Coordinates of C-alpha atoms in Angstrom, one line a residue:
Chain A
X1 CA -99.9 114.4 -113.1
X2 CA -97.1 113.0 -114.8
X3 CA -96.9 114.0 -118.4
X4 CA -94.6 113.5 -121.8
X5 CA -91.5 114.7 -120.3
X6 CA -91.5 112.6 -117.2
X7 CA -91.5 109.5 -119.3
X8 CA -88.5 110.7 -121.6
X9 CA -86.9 112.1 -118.6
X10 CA -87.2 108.8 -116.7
X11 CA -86.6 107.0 -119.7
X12 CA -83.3 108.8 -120.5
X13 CA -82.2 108.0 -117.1
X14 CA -82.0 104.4 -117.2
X15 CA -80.7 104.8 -121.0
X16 CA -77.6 106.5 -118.9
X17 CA -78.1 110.0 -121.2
X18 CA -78.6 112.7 -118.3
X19 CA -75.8 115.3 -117.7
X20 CA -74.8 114.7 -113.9
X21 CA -76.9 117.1 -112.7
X22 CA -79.9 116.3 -114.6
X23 CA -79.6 112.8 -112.7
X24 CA -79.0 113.9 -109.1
X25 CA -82.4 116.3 -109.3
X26 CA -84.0 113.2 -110.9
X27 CA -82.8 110.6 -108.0
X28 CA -83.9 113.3 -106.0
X29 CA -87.3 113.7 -107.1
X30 CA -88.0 110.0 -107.5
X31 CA -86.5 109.5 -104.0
X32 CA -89.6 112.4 -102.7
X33 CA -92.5 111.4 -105.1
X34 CA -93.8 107.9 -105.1
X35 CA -95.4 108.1 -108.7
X36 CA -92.5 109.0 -110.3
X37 CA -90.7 106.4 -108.6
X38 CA -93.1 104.0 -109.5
X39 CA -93.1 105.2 -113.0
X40 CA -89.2 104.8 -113.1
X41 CA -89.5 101.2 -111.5
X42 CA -91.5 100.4 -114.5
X43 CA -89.6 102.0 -117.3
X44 CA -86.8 99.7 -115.8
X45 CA -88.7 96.6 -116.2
X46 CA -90.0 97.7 -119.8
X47 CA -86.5 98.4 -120.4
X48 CA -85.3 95.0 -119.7
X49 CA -88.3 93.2 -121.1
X50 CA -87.6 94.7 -124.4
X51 CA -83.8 93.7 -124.5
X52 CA -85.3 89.9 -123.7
X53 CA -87.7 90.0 -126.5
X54 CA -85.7 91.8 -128.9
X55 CA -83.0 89.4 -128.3
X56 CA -85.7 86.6 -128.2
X57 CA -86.6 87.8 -131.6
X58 CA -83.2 87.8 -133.6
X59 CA -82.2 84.1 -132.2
X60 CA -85.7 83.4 -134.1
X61 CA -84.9 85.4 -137.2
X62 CA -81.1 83.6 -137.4
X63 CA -83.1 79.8 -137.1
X64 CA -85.3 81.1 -139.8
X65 CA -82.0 82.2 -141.9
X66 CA -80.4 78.3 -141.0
X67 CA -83.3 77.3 -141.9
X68 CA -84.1 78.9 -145.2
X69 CA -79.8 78.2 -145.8
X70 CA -80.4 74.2 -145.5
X71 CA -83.8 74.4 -147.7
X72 CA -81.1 76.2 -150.4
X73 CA -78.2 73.8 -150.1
X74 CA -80.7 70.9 -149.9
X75 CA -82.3 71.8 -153.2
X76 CA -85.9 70.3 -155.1
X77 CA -86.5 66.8 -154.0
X78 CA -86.3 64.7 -156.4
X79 CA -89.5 62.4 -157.9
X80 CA -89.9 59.5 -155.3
X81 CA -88.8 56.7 -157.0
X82 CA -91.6 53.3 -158.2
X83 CA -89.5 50.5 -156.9
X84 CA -87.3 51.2 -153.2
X85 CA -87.2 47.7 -152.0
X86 CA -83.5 47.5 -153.4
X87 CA -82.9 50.8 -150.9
X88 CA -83.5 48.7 -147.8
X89 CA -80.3 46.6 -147.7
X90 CA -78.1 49.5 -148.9
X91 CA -79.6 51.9 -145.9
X92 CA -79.0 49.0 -143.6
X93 CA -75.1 48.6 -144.9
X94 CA -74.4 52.6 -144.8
X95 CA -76.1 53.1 -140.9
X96 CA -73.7 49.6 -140.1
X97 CA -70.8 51.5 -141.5
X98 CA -71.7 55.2 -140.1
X99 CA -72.2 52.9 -136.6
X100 CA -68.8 51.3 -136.9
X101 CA -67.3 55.1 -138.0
X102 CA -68.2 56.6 -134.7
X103 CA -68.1 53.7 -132.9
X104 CA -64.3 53.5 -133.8
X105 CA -63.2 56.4 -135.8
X106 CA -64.6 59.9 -134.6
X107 CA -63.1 62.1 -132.9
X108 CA -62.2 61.5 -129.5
X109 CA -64.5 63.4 -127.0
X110 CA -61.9 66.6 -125.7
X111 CA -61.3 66.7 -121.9
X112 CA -62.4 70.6 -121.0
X113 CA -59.2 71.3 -120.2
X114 CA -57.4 70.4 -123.1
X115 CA -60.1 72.7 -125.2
X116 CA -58.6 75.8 -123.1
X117 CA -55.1 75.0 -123.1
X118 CA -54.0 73.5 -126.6
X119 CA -52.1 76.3 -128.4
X120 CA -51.2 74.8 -131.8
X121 CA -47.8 76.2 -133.2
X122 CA -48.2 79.0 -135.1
X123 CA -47.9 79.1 -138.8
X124 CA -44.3 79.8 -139.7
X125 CA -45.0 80.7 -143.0
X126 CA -43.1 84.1 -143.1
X127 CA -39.9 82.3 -141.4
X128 CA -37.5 81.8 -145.1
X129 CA -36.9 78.1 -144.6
X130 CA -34.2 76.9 -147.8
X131 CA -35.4 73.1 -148.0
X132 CA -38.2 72.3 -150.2
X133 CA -40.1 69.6 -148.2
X134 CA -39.7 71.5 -145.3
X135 CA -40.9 74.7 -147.2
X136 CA -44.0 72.1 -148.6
X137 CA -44.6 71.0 -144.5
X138 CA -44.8 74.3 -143.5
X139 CA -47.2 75.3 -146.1
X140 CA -49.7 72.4 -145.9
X141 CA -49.0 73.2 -141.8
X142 CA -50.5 76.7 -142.5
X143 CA -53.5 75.2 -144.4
X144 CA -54.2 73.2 -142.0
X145 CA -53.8 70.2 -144.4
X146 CA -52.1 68.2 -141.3
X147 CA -52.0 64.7 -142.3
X148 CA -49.7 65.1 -145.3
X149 CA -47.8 67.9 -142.8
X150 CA -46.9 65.6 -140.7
X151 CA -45.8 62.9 -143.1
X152 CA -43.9 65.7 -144.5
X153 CA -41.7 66.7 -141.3
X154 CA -41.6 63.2 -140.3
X155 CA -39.6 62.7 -144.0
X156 CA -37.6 66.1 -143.6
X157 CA -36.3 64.9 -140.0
X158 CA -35.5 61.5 -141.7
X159 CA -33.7 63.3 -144.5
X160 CA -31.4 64.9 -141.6
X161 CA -33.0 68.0 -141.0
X162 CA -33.2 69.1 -137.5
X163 CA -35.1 67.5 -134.7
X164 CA -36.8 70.3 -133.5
X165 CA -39.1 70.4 -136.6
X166 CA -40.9 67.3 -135.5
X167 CA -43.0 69.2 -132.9
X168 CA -45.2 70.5 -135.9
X169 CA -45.8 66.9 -136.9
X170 CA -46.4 66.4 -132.8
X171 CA -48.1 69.5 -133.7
X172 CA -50.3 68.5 -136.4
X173 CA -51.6 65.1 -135.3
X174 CA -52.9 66.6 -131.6
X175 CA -55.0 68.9 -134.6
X176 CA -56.1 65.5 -135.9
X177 CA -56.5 64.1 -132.2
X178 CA -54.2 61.1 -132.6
X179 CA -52.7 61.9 -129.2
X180 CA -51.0 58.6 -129.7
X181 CA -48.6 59.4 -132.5
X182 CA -48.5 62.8 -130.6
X183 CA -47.0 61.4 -127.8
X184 CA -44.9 58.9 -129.6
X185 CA -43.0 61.9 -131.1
X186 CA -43.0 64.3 -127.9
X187 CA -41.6 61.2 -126.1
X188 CA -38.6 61.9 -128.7
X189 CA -37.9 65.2 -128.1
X190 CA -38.3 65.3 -124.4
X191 CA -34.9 66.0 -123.9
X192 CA -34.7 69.2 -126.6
X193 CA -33.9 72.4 -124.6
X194 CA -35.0 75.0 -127.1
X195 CA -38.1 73.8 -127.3
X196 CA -38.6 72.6 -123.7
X197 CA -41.8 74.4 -122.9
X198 CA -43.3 73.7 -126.0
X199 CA -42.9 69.9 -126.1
X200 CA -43.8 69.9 -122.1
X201 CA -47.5 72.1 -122.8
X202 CA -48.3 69.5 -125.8
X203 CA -47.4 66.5 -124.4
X204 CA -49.2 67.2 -121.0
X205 CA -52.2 67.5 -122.8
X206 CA -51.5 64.4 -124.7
X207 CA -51.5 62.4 -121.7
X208 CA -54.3 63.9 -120.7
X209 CA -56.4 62.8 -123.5
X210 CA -55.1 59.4 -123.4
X211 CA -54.6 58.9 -119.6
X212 CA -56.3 61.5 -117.8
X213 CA -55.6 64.7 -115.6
X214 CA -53.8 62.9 -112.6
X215 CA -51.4 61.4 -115.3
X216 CA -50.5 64.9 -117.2
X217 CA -50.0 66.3 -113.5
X218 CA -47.4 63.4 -112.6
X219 CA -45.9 64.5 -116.1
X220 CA -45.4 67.6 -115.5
X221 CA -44.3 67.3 -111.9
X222 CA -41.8 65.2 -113.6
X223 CA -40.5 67.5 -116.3
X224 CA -40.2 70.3 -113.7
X225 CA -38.7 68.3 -110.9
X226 CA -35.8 70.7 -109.8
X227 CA -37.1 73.5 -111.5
X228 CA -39.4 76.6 -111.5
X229 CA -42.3 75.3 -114.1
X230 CA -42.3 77.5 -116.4
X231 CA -45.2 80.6 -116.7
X232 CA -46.3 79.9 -119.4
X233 CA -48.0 76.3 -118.1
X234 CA -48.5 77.6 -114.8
X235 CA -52.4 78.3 -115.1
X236 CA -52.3 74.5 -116.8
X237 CA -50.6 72.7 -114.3
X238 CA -52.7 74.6 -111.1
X239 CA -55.9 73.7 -113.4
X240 CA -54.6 69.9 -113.3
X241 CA -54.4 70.0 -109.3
X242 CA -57.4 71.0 -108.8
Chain B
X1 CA -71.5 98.4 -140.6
X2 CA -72.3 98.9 -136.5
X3 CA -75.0 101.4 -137.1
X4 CA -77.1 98.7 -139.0
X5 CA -76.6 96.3 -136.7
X6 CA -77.6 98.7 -133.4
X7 CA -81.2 99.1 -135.4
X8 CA -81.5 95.3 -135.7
X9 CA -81.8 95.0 -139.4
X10 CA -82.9 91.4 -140.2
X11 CA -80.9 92.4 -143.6
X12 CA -77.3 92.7 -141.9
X13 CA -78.2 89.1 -139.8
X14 CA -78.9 88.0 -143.7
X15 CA -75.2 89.3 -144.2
X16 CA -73.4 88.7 -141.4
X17 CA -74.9 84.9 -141.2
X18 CA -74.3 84.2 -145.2
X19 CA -70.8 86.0 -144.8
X20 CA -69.1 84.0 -141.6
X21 CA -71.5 80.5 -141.6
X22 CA -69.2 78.4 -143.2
X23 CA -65.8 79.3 -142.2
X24 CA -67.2 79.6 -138.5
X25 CA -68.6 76.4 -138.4
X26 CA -65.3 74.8 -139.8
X27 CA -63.8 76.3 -137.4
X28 CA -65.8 75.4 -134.4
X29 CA -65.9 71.9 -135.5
X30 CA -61.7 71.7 -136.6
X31 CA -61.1 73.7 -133.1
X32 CA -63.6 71.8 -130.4
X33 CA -64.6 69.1 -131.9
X34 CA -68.3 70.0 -132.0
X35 CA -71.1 68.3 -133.8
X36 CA -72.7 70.5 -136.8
X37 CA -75.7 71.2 -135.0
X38 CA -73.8 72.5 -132.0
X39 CA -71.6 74.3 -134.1
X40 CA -74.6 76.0 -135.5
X41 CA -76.2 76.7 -132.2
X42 CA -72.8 78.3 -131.1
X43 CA -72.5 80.7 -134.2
X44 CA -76.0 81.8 -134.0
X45 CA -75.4 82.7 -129.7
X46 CA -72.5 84.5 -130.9
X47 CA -74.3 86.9 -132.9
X48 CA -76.9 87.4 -130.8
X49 CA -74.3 88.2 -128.0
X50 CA -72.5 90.8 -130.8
X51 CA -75.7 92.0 -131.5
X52 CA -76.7 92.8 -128.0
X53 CA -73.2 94.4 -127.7
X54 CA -73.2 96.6 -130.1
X55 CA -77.0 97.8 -128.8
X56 CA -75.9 98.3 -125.1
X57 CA -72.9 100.4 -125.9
X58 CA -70.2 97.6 -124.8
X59 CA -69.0 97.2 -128.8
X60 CA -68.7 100.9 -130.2
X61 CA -66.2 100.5 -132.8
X62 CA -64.2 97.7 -133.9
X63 CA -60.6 97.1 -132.9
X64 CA -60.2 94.2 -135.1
X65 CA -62.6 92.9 -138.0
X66 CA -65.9 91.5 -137.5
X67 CA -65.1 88.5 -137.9
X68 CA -62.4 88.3 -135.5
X69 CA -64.8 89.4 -132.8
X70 CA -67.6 87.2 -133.7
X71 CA -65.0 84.0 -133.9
X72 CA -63.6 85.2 -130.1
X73 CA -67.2 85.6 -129.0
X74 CA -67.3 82.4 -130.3
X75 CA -64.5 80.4 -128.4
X76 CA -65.7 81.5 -124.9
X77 CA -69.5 80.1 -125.9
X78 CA -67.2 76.5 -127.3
X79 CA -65.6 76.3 -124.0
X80 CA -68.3 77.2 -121.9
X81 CA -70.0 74.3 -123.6
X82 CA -67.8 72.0 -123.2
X83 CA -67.2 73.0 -119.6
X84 CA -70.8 72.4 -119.0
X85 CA -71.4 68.7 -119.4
X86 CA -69.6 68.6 -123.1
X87 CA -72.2 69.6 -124.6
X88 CA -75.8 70.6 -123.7
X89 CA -75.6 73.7 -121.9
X90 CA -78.8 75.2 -124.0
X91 CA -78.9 78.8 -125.6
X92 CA -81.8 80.1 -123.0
X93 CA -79.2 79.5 -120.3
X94 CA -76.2 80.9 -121.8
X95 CA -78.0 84.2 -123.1
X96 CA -80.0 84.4 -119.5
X97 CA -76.7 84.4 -117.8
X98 CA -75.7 86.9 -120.5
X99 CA -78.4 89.5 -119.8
X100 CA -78.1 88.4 -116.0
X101 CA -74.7 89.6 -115.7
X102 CA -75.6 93.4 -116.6
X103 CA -78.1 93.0 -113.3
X104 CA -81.6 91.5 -115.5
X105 CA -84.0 90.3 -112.4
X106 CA -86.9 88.6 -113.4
X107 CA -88.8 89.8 -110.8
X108 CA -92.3 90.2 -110.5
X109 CA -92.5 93.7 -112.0
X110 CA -90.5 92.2 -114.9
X111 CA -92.9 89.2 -115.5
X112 CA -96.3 92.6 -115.1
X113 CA -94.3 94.7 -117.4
X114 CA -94.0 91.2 -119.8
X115 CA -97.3 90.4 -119.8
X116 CA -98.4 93.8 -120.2
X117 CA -96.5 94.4 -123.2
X118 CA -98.0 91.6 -124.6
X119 CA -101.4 92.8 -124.0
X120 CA -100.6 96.4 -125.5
X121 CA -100.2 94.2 -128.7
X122 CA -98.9 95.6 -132.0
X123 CA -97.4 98.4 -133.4
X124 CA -97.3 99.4 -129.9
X125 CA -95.1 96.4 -128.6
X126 CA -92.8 96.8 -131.5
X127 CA -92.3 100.9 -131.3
X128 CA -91.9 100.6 -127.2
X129 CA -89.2 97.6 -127.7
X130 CA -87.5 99.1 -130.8
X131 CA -87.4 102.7 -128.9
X132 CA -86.4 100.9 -125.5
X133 CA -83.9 98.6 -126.6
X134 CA -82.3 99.7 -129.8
X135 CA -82.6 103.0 -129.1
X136 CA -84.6 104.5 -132.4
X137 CA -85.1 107.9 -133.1
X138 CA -88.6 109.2 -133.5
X139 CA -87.1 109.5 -137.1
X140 CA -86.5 106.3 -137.6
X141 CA -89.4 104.9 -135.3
X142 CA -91.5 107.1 -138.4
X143 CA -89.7 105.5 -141.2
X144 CA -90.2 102.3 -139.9
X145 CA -93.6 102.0 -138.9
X146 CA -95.1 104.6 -141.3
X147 CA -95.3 107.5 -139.8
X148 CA -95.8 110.9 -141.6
X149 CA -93.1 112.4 -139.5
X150 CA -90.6 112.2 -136.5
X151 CA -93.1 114.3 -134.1
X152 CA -96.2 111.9 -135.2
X153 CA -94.2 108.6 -134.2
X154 CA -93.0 110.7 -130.7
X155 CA -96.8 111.4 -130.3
X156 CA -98.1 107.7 -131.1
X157 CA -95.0 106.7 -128.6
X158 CA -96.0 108.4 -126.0
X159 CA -99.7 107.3 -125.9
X160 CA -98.4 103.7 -126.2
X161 CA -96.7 104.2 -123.1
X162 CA -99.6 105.9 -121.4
X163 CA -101.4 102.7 -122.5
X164 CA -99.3 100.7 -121.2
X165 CA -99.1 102.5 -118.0
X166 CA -102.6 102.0 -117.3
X167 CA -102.4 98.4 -118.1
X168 CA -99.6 98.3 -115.3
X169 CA -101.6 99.8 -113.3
X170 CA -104.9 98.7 -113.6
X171 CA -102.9 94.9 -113.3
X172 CA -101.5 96.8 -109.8
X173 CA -105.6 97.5 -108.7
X174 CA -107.1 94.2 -109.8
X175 CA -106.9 91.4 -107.1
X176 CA -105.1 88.0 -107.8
X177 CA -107.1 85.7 -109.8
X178 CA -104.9 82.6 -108.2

């Protein structure tokens, strides 16, 4: 007859909470009794069927909390107006427009492995830098306020500040995914030592976006010709062989 | 903070989903390029994953801040994503091959055990599941479903489970329907 603490005991065993002795007598007990081992084969599957459900049960809770958050932002609807003919043609004009947007401007769709490799340059916003538009490139850099960034380095290097800076504008517009004007400016500081491995990772997956995985490979086979690549894109480049 | 979220308070999925929403979503979208409603979809799987963490001992104290460890959780289930097709790799299958990693089989005594929980019906489903997976007290099981004390809810446990056991194996005795 199996009774309460045959249950807690079994129970406790799959929970992991038995002392190392108090689970070799069990094993051995379950391994000599077939109702017990029964019983434990259940407790298992109870066990597992309640971390489904109960997991079952928050991903409906947090749909309820989206959807109660929406209902909030969305506010009362407003009285339905008498007269919507005027509506039609102004609907009409915004979907032609929110067609063309996608259609031409959204965001280009990521190839996988550009998602896992891109590593944007950190913020440098504890480095002291003396020049002011450099200083205000930097900052907007940090708050992610890219657009103006880049315009911002792009005027510094202009101004006779070093090169180098231009790989946060390089930087900046992979964040906005214009790989184009990415390129443009890697393609300019191809030949920088100091930041060798830097320009090589970002342009790679620059050409990747814009000409696909066999192209960033050439690239890089190109960059590293007589060389050792470098570590750090090692796991990138063996992901572009494959 | 990990305490209240091992019990499964809906309160701290209030918090925690008010708290991070916004900035997560952002992020998601800023970082990956995802559409709001998979954006959503990801920071919702993310909890759930922390949540079921945090109840099967892997998460037992925080290294870095909650949010940090939600937003990592976060990039795997992004990539994943877009690894899978771009973009519809559906919860079910990411949080089944989350549970199947720690050895879940849906086997048939799973599917008995499913169906006979069902049957058992409430409080009974609620007190076995709350006991089994988040690991209650019979304190806690008493303040939560109304019991006078810990040694009443242990008691009312304990017969659920006998109930259920005879569900399981009545279900063993009775011939297939099919």
């Amino acid at each position: 007859m199996i009774g309460e603490e045959q249950y807690e005991l079994i129970e406790r065993y799959h929970q992991g909470e038995l002392t190392e002795d108090e689970r070799q007598n069990l094993e051995q007990r379950i391994g000599q009794d077939p109702e017990m081992q029964k019983l434990s084969r259940q407790i298992k599957a109870l066990i597992d069927v309640s971390r489904v459900n109960r997991l079952d049960e928050a991903m409906n809770t947090l749909k309820s909390i989206e959807k109660q958050t929406k209902e909030k932002t969305k506010g009362p609807q407003p009285a339905k107006p008498r007269q919507l003919k005027w509506l039609i043609p102004l609907a009409a004009a915004i979907a032609a427009f929110a067609l063309i947007y996608n259609f031409l401007l959204a965001r280009p769709q990521l190839d996988p492995l550009y998602a896992e490799h891109i590593e944007l340059l950190p913020s440098r916003s504890e480095k002291a830098v003396t020049d002011d538009i450099l200083d205000e490139a930097y900052s907007l850099y940090s708050f992610q306020k890219y657009r103006k960034a880049a315009r911002l380095f792009n005027q510094a290097v202009e101004a006779g500040k070093s090169k180098e800076n231009l790989i946060y504008a390089a930087s900046a517009y992979m964040e906005l995914r214009q790989f184009n004007k990415a390129n443009t400016i890697l393609e300019s500081l191809e030949s920088e030592s100091t930041i060798y491995t830097e320009v090589s990772r970002l342009q790679a997956l620059a050409i990747l976006q814009l000409q696909g995985r066999e192209a960033a490979k050439t690239y890089l086979d190109r960059r590293y010709q007589n060389r050792q690549i470098h570590p750090d894109l090692q796991d990138l480049f063996d992901d572009l062989s494959k | 903070m990990l305490d209240r979220i091992r019990s499964g308070d809906d309160e701290i999925f209030r918090k925690i989903y008010g708290e991070y929403r916004q900035s997560f979503i952002g992020w998601i979208y800023q970082k990956y390029g995802s559409q709001e409603d998979d954006a959503i979809e990801i920071f919702q799987q993310a909890i759930v994953i922390m949540y079921d963490n945090v109840v099967t001992g892997k998460l037992t104290e925080l290294t870095s801040s909650l949010k940090t460890y939600l937003f990592a959780i976060g990039r795997n289930l992004a990539l994943e994503k877009i690894r899978k097709d771009g973009k519809k790799a559906s919860l079910p299958d990411i949080i089944k091959q989350h549970i199947e990693d720690d050895g879940i089989v849906k086997d048939e005594m799973f599917e008995k055990a499913q169906k006979a929980l069902e049957k058992l019906g409430e409080p009974c489903k609620g007190m076995i599941e709350q006991s089994f997976y988040n690991r209650l007290s019979s304190d806690e099981l008493a303040i939560l479903f109304g019991y006078k004390n810990a040694d009443t809810a242990k008691s009312k446990k304990h017969k659920c489970l006998k109930k259920l056991r005879d569900i399981l194996n009545n279900d063993d005795s009775t011939p297939n329907d099919d």
